[in-house]
Short mmCIF file of C-alpha atoms in Angstrom, two decimals:
data_model
loop_
_atom_site.label_atom_id
_atom_site.label_comp_id
_atom_site.label_asym_id
_atom_site.label_seq_id
_atom_site.Cartn_x
_atom_site.Cartn_y
_atom_site.Cartn_z
CA MET T 1 108.53 56.13 79.61
CA PHE T 2 107.43 57.54 76.78
CA GLY T 3 103.61 59.12 76.00
CA ILE T 4 101.33 59.77 79.00
CA GLU T 5 103.51 58.61 81.39
CA ALA T 6 106.69 61.37 80.43
CA LEU T 7 103.74 64.02 80.33
CA GLU T 8 102.58 63.14 83.71
CA VAL T 9 106.11 63.38 85.24
CA VAL T 10 106.40 66.80 83.42
CA ILE T 11 103.12 68.03 84.72
CA GLY T 12 104.31 67.02 88.56
CA LEU T 13 107.55 68.95 87.97
CA ILE T 14 105.59 71.92 86.94
CA PHE T 15 103.23 71.70 89.54
CA VAL T 16 105.77 71.76 91.96
CA TYR T 17 107.49 74.69 90.36
CA LEU T 18 104.37 76.41 90.35
CA LEU T 19 103.37 75.83 93.96
CA PHE T 20 106.88 77.09 95.13
CA SER T 21 107.17 79.86 92.93
CA LEU T 22 104.26 81.23 94.32
CA PHE T 23 105.44 80.69 97.60
CA VAL T 24 108.34 82.61 96.82
CA SER T 25 106.47 85.39 94.97
CA ILE T 26 104.23 86.09 98.32
CA VAL T 27 107.35 86.12 100.61
CA ASN T 28 109.10 88.41 98.11
CA GLU T 29 106.12 91.14 98.05
CA ILE T 30 106.12 91.08 101.86
CA ILE T 31 109.55 92.16 101.77
CA ASN T 32 108.79 94.70 99.51
CA GLN T 33 105.98 96.13 101.34
CA PHE T 34 108.12 96.38 104.76
CA LEU T 35 111.13 97.44 102.95
CA LYS T 36 109.49 99.81 100.18
CA ILE T 37 111.58 99.13 97.44
CA ARG T 38 109.29 99.88 94.39
CA GLY T 39 109.04 103.42 96.12
CA LYS T 40 113.09 103.42 96.55
CA GLU T 41 113.36 102.56 93.00
CA LEU T 42 111.17 104.97 91.47
CA ARG T 43 112.59 107.91 93.66
CA PHE T 44 116.29 106.98 92.83
CA SER T 45 114.82 107.52 89.14
CA ILE T 46 113.53 110.67 89.46
CA GLU T 47 116.63 111.73 91.40
CA ARG T 48 118.66 110.73 88.05
CA MET T 49 115.91 112.74 86.04
CA ILE T 50 115.90 115.91 87.94
CA GLY T 51 118.77 115.74 90.53
CA LYS T 52 118.54 115.56 94.31
CA ALA T 53 117.88 119.13 95.36
CA LEU T 54 114.62 119.01 92.70
CA ARG T 55 114.11 115.54 93.88
CA ASP T 56 113.36 116.86 97.30
CA GLN T 57 111.31 119.62 96.03
CA PHE T 58 109.16 117.37 93.92
CA TYR T 59 108.25 114.86 96.53
CA GLU T 60 107.42 117.83 98.97
CA ASN T 61 104.75 118.74 96.77
CA PRO T 62 101.05 117.76 97.49
CA LYS T 63 100.28 115.92 94.51
CA ILE T 64 103.03 113.34 95.39
CA ASN T 65 103.70 113.55 98.94
CA LYS T 66 100.34 111.62 99.88
CA THR T 67 102.11 110.10 103.22
CA LYS T 68 100.34 112.80 105.25
CA TYR T 69 97.01 111.10 104.26
CA ARG T 70 98.95 107.64 105.77
CA SER T 71 98.17 107.01 109.51
CA SER T 72 101.17 104.86 111.36
CA PHE T 73 101.03 101.27 110.33
CA PHE T 74 99.90 100.58 113.72
CA TYR T 75 97.59 103.54 114.27
CA GLY T 76 93.55 102.48 115.10
CA THR T 77 94.72 98.72 115.91
CA PRO T 78 95.28 96.99 118.92
CA PHE T 79 98.83 97.74 118.68
CA TRP T 80 98.84 101.61 118.95
CA GLY T 81 99.29 101.52 122.87
CA ILE T 82 102.47 99.22 122.69
CA TYR T 83 103.86 101.50 119.66
CA LEU T 84 103.39 104.80 121.72
CA TRP T 85 105.28 103.14 124.70
CA ILE T 86 108.21 102.22 122.42
CA ARG T 87 108.39 105.41 120.61
CA THR T 88 108.18 107.60 124.40
CA LYS T 89 110.63 105.08 125.54
CA PHE T 90 113.12 105.40 122.95
CA SER T 91 112.09 108.75 121.02
CA ARG T 92 111.99 111.44 124.41
CA ASP T 93 112.27 114.21 121.92
CA ILE T 94 108.46 113.16 120.12
CA ASP T 95 105.69 113.58 122.02
CA VAL T 96 103.71 110.93 120.54
CA ARG T 97 100.70 111.31 122.46
CA GLY T 98 99.97 114.76 121.30
CA ASP T 99 97.28 115.87 118.94
CA ASP T 100 99.67 116.76 116.29
CA LEU T 101 98.61 114.27 113.36
CA LYS T 102 102.50 114.81 112.21
CA LYS T 103 103.30 112.23 114.92
CA LYS T 104 101.09 109.74 113.73
CA ILE T 105 101.88 109.57 109.91
CA THR T 106 104.34 107.65 108.30
CA ASN T 107 107.00 109.99 107.08
CA ASN T 108 109.41 107.25 105.30
CA ALA T 109 106.99 106.08 102.76
CA TYR T 110 107.36 107.06 99.26
CA PRO T 111 104.74 106.43 96.45
CA SER T 112 105.44 103.17 94.13
CA GLU T 113 103.84 104.48 91.19
CA ILE T 114 103.32 107.68 90.15
CA SER T 115 101.36 108.63 86.81
CA PRO T 116 102.76 110.46 83.72
CA THR T 117 99.92 113.17 84.26
CA THR T 118 100.97 113.86 87.71
CA PHE T 119 104.67 113.66 87.12
CA ALA T 120 104.01 116.67 84.40
CA ASP T 121 102.02 118.76 86.32
CA THR T 122 104.41 118.72 89.48
CA LEU T 123 107.69 119.38 86.97
CA ILE T 124 105.26 122.12 85.59
CA GLU T 125 104.95 123.90 88.70
CA ILE T 126 108.69 123.55 89.25
CA ILE T 127 109.32 124.94 86.06
CA ARG T 128 106.90 128.12 86.85
CA ASP T 129 109.89 129.02 89.83
CA LYS T 130 112.64 130.55 87.73
CA LYS T 131 115.24 129.42 90.42
CA GLN T 132 113.93 125.85 90.32
CA ARG T 133 113.66 126.33 86.19
CA ASP T 134 116.87 127.14 86.20
CA GLU T 135 118.23 124.36 88.03
CA LEU T 136 116.00 121.91 86.53
CA PHE T 137 117.45 123.13 82.99
CA ARG T 138 120.81 122.59 84.25
CA GLN T 139 120.15 118.89 85.60
CA ALA T 140 118.10 118.15 82.22
CA PRO T 141 119.13 120.57 79.42
CA PHE T 142 116.58 119.33 76.72
CA LEU T 143 113.85 120.22 78.89
CA GLU T 144 114.97 124.21 77.87
CA LYS T 145 114.85 123.25 74.17
CA ILE T 146 111.39 121.58 74.76
CA TYR T 147 110.14 124.64 77.00
CA LYS T 148 111.30 126.82 74.65
CA ARG T 149 109.59 125.33 71.46
CA ALA T 150 106.08 124.76 73.46
CA ASP T 151 106.37 128.45 73.61
CA GLY T 152 104.03 128.89 76.28
CA GLU T 153 101.51 125.86 75.37
CA ILE T 154 101.31 124.07 78.62
CA GLU T 155 99.50 121.07 76.82
CA VAL T 156 102.55 121.11 74.35
CA LEU T 157 104.81 120.91 77.23
CA ARG T 158 102.92 118.60 79.33
CA ASN T 159 102.62 115.87 76.62
CA GLU T 160 106.68 115.99 75.72
CA ILE T 161 107.35 115.65 79.59
CA GLU T 162 104.95 112.51 80.06
CA ASP T 163 106.71 111.24 77.27
CA TRP T 164 110.21 111.43 78.54
CA PHE T 165 108.98 109.99 81.95
CA ASN T 166 107.37 106.81 80.00
CA GLU T 167 110.74 106.02 78.55
CA ILE T 168 112.65 106.75 81.50
CA MET T 169 109.70 104.40 83.72
CA ALA T 170 110.11 101.81 81.00
CA TYR T 171 113.99 101.65 81.32
CA THR T 172 113.59 101.46 85.33
CA SER T 173 110.95 99.10 84.95
CA GLU T 174 113.02 96.63 82.98
CA TRP T 175 116.09 97.20 85.35
CA TYR T 176 113.57 96.65 88.39
CA LYS T 177 112.81 93.15 86.36
CA GLN T 178 116.56 92.05 86.19
CA LYS T 179 116.83 93.01 89.70
CA LEU T 180 114.03 91.26 90.79
CA ARG T 181 115.16 88.19 89.02
CA TYR T 182 118.24 87.74 91.46
CA VAL T 183 116.12 88.29 94.19
CA LEU T 184 113.76 85.32 93.09
CA LEU T 185 116.68 83.50 92.67
CA ALA T 186 117.90 83.71 95.77
CA LEU T 187 114.70 83.39 97.61
CA GLY T 188 114.11 80.27 95.34
CA PHE T 189 117.22 78.40 96.03
CA LEU T 190 116.52 79.08 100.25
CA THR T 191 112.80 77.75 99.70
CA ALA T 192 114.33 74.85 97.88
CA ALA T 193 116.67 74.14 100.36
CA GLY T 194 114.56 75.06 103.36
CA PHE T 195 111.50 72.59 101.82
CA ASN T 196 114.47 70.42 100.53
CA VAL T 197 112.34 70.63 96.94
CA ASP T 198 115.36 68.40 95.24
CA SER T 199 114.41 68.86 91.79
CA ILE T 200 116.25 65.24 90.91
CA SER T 201 114.81 63.40 93.40
CA ILE T 202 111.34 64.54 92.55
CA PHE T 203 112.39 63.41 88.49
CA LYS T 204 112.75 60.02 89.82
CA THR T 205 110.16 59.97 92.30
CA LEU T 206 107.31 60.91 89.60
CA ALA T 207 109.22 58.21 87.15
CA ASN T 208 109.28 55.56 89.55
CA ASN T 209 105.95 55.69 91.08
CA PRO T 210 102.97 55.15 88.88
CA GLU T 211 100.64 55.96 91.84
CA THR T 212 102.30 59.13 93.55
CA ARG T 213 102.04 60.31 89.40
CA ARG T 214 98.80 60.02 89.42
CA ALA T 215 97.95 61.45 92.91
CA VAL T 216 100.08 64.50 91.73
CA VAL T 217 98.51 65.33 87.97
CA GLN T 218 95.59 64.94 89.99
CA GLN T 219 96.32 67.50 92.27
CA ALA T 220 97.43 69.90 89.56
CA GLN T 221 94.43 69.61 87.67
CA GLY T 222 92.01 70.47 90.53
CA PHE T 223 94.42 73.28 91.15
CA ILE T 224 93.99 74.40 87.59
CA GLU T 225 90.14 74.19 87.88
CA SER T 226 90.10 76.30 91.02
CA HIS T 227 92.59 79.14 89.72
CA ASN T 228 92.75 81.62 87.12
CA LEU T 229 95.55 83.88 85.37
CA GLU T 230 94.58 87.48 85.61
CA GLU T 231 96.66 90.10 84.76
CA GLY T 232 99.76 88.34 85.24
CA VAL T 233 98.80 87.15 88.64
CA VAL T 234 97.51 83.50 89.85
CA VAL T 235 94.39 84.09 91.71
CA GLU T 236 92.00 81.66 93.26
CA VAL T 237 88.32 81.57 91.75
CA THR T 238 86.22 83.79 93.54
CA VAL T 239 83.14 82.03 94.86
CA THR T 240 79.70 84.09 95.20
CA ASP T 241 76.95 84.11 96.90
CA THR T 242 73.24 84.40 95.43
CA SER T 243 73.03 88.10 95.80
CA GLY T 244 75.98 88.25 93.56
CA THR T 245 78.40 89.76 96.76
CA THR T 246 81.88 87.85 97.62
CA ALA T 247 80.83 84.91 100.26
CA ILE T 248 83.33 85.70 103.43
CA THR T 249 83.73 82.31 104.34
CA SER T 250 84.56 81.24 107.90
CA ASP T 251 88.37 80.25 106.62
CA THR T 252 88.90 83.85 105.59
CA LEU T 253 88.29 85.00 109.17
CA GLU T 254 88.94 82.26 111.57
CA ASN T 255 92.40 82.92 113.31
CA GLY T 256 93.66 83.69 116.55
CA HIS T 257 96.23 86.48 115.43
CA ALA T 258 95.35 90.02 116.52
CA ILE T 259 95.48 91.39 113.20
CA ARG T 260 93.13 89.34 111.87
CA ASP T 261 90.81 89.39 114.78
CA PHE T 262 90.95 93.26 114.77
CA LEU T 263 89.99 92.68 110.60
CA ARG T 264 87.28 90.48 111.50
CA SER T 265 85.47 92.48 114.36
CA GLN T 266 85.26 95.04 111.66
CA TYR T 267 84.14 92.80 109.16
CA GLU T 268 80.96 91.35 111.58
CA HIS T 269 80.61 94.97 112.74
CA CYS T 270 79.44 96.13 109.12
CA GLY T 271 77.84 93.00 108.23
CA ASN T 272 80.57 91.05 106.63
CA THR T 273 79.16 92.01 102.90
CA ALA T 274 81.59 92.70 100.12
CA ALA T 275 80.96 96.57 100.45
CA CYS T 276 81.76 96.40 103.88
CA VAL T 277 85.05 94.13 103.42
CA ASP T 278 86.26 96.65 100.83
CA SER T 279 85.74 99.70 103.09
CA VAL T 280 87.19 98.13 106.41
CA ASN T 281 90.13 97.17 103.51
CA ALA T 282 90.59 100.78 102.10
CA ALA T 283 90.51 102.04 105.86
CA TYR T 284 93.52 99.64 106.95
CA PRO T 285 95.19 98.92 103.67
CA THR T 286 98.58 97.81 105.30
CA LEU T 287 96.71 95.67 107.55
CA ALA T 288 94.86 94.16 105.29
CA GLN T 289 97.51 93.85 102.35
CA ILE T 290 99.53 91.87 105.43
CA ASN T 291 96.45 89.44 106.32
CA ARG T 292 95.86 88.91 101.97
CA SER T 293 99.40 87.72 102.27
CA TYR T 294 99.53 85.83 105.29
CA GLU T 295 96.01 84.19 104.47
CA THR T 296 97.45 83.19 101.03
CA ILE T 297 100.43 81.75 102.04
CA HIS T 298 99.09 80.12 105.15
CA ALA T 299 96.52 78.32 102.76
CA LEU T 300 99.15 77.84 100.26
CA VAL T 301 101.69 75.82 102.36
CA GLN T 302 98.65 74.10 104.78
CA GLU T 303 96.92 72.83 101.75
CA ASP T 304 98.26 72.66 98.61
CA ILE T 305 102.15 72.18 99.78
CA GLU T 306 101.75 70.09 102.37
CA GLN T 307 99.78 67.87 100.26
CA VAL T 308 102.28 67.69 97.35
CA SER T 309 104.74 67.32 99.77
CA SER T 310 103.39 64.38 101.64
CA VAL T 311 102.92 62.78 98.47
CA LEU T 312 106.44 63.42 96.63
CA GLY T 313 108.47 62.77 100.15
CA LEU T 314 109.50 66.29 100.22
CA GLY T 315 111.12 68.23 103.92
CA TRP T 316 113.78 66.95 105.54
CA GLY T 317 111.78 64.01 107.33
CA ASN T 318 112.83 61.58 104.45
CA LEU T 319 115.99 61.36 103.72
CA SER T 320 116.07 57.61 104.18
CA GLY T 321 119.84 57.46 104.84
CA ASN T 322 120.88 59.29 101.59
CA THR T 323 123.35 61.34 103.39
CA GLY T 324 126.82 60.76 101.71
CA PHE T 325 129.10 63.49 100.18
CA TRP T 326 127.90 62.84 96.51
CA ASP T 327 124.05 62.09 97.74
CA TRP T 328 124.36 66.10 99.02
CA VAL T 329 126.06 67.15 95.69
CA LEU T 330 123.32 65.96 93.95
CA ARG T 331 120.84 67.56 96.27
CA VAL T 332 122.33 70.86 96.13
CA ILE T 333 122.32 70.82 92.44
CA GLY T 334 118.54 69.65 92.63
CA TRP T 335 117.91 72.71 94.86
CA ALA T 336 119.69 75.04 92.44
CA VAL T 337 117.56 73.72 89.11
CA THR T 338 114.73 74.07 91.10
CA ALA T 339 115.49 77.80 92.53
CA VAL T 340 115.92 78.50 88.64
CA ALA T 341 112.37 77.30 88.00
CA ILE T 342 111.37 79.33 90.38
CA SER T 343 112.90 82.44 89.63
CA LEU T 344 110.71 82.11 86.27
CA GLY T 345 107.66 83.39 88.23
CA ALA T 346 104.28 81.41 88.96
CA PRO T 347 102.41 82.91 85.90
CA PHE T 348 104.84 81.36 83.46
CA TRP T 349 104.48 77.94 85.32
CA PHE T 350 100.85 78.03 85.54
CA ASP T 351 100.17 78.91 82.00
CA LEU T 352 102.50 76.11 80.93
CA LEU T 353 100.91 73.68 83.41
CA LYS T 354 97.23 74.43 81.54
CA ARG T 355 99.06 74.05 78.34
CA VAL T 356 100.74 70.26 79.19
CA ILE T 357 97.55 69.36 80.87
CA ASN T 358 95.29 70.20 78.10
CA LEU T 359 97.88 68.52 75.97
CA LYS T 360 97.46 65.47 77.87
CA ASN T 361 93.69 65.51 78.21
CA GLU T 362 93.52 65.43 74.19
CA ILE T 363 95.57 62.58 73.75
CA THR T 364 93.72 60.50 76.45
CA LYS T 365 90.60 61.38 74.39
CA GLY T 366 92.05 60.60 71.45
CA LYS T 367 93.07 57.04 72.77
CA ASP T 368 89.64 56.58 74.01
CA THR T 369 88.06 57.35 70.59
CA ALA T 370 90.51 55.13 68.85
CA THR T 371 89.89 51.93 71.29
CA GLN T 372 85.96 52.37 70.69
CA PRO T 373 84.39 49.56 68.67
CA LYS T 374 82.98 51.12 65.21
#
């Protein structure tokens, strides 16, 4: 098997890895939303920079502590009444029915991103307090040298602090990416086992079945045509109506779950225009993000993954008696290969798939040109 056939096998494998990489990335994003991992990583880095005592003071600053402007996850939704009952039942010391806004806020949310300017301005406010300044210089002695060198020039001091923050955040970002690779590897293996995405079996199926191979390649080409890579994220091409506003399809709004029904009612109330949707999503950011993640993962599984699984015979309904010891060994190895591939991320596979499909098209075009009569 050489030439176009080999390229089609490669395209099939890459496409499978791309789909399941997308699935795992969405699952990971949902986990991050609930566990607030990014915010905790940033908070830890800032603690290492300025110490635990000043860290708490830092996060109390109104420039940083935005949580007082955030409603509870359930506030303003159909779940608020249930939340009130649960909090009243198990937290008798808190009167959640009171008018005090503090009873309705999310107190344990930390910002997942802080700009260098905001960090510098907040630190300068700390420096202006002599007691806090002494503690800060004890935790970060080189800041005292910067402070003395600035000699009262706030802009010079701000620039020095911003440079320091950017340098630390670069290290933090790199460390976070390393941790993320392990998380994606673990999630990738669980996904491969759950969907029975065995790379060895997939390779054999693609190599030995021309019709299956062509069907997967055709689906992969359609996927590439309907998606783009924007800022390192694989996104579906947006379809706009004649007025230039984003069209709201029935598939976007049609679901029986309470969160989606609630958002749908809000969209319909203000006319289903793009500006309206943006306004509602801004008012309920957490619900909107969960809804988007649900829609994306639902569409991915119900459309692309189900289709390719049906063609390639993935899943647990197609074992066909291959349940011996060595069959299981090969299957686990196949899952491991898939997990490693998934950990590379969807952007990597999307870009590679696009390149290989373009290469295949060029070779096919060249063959067609060569076979035309002169």
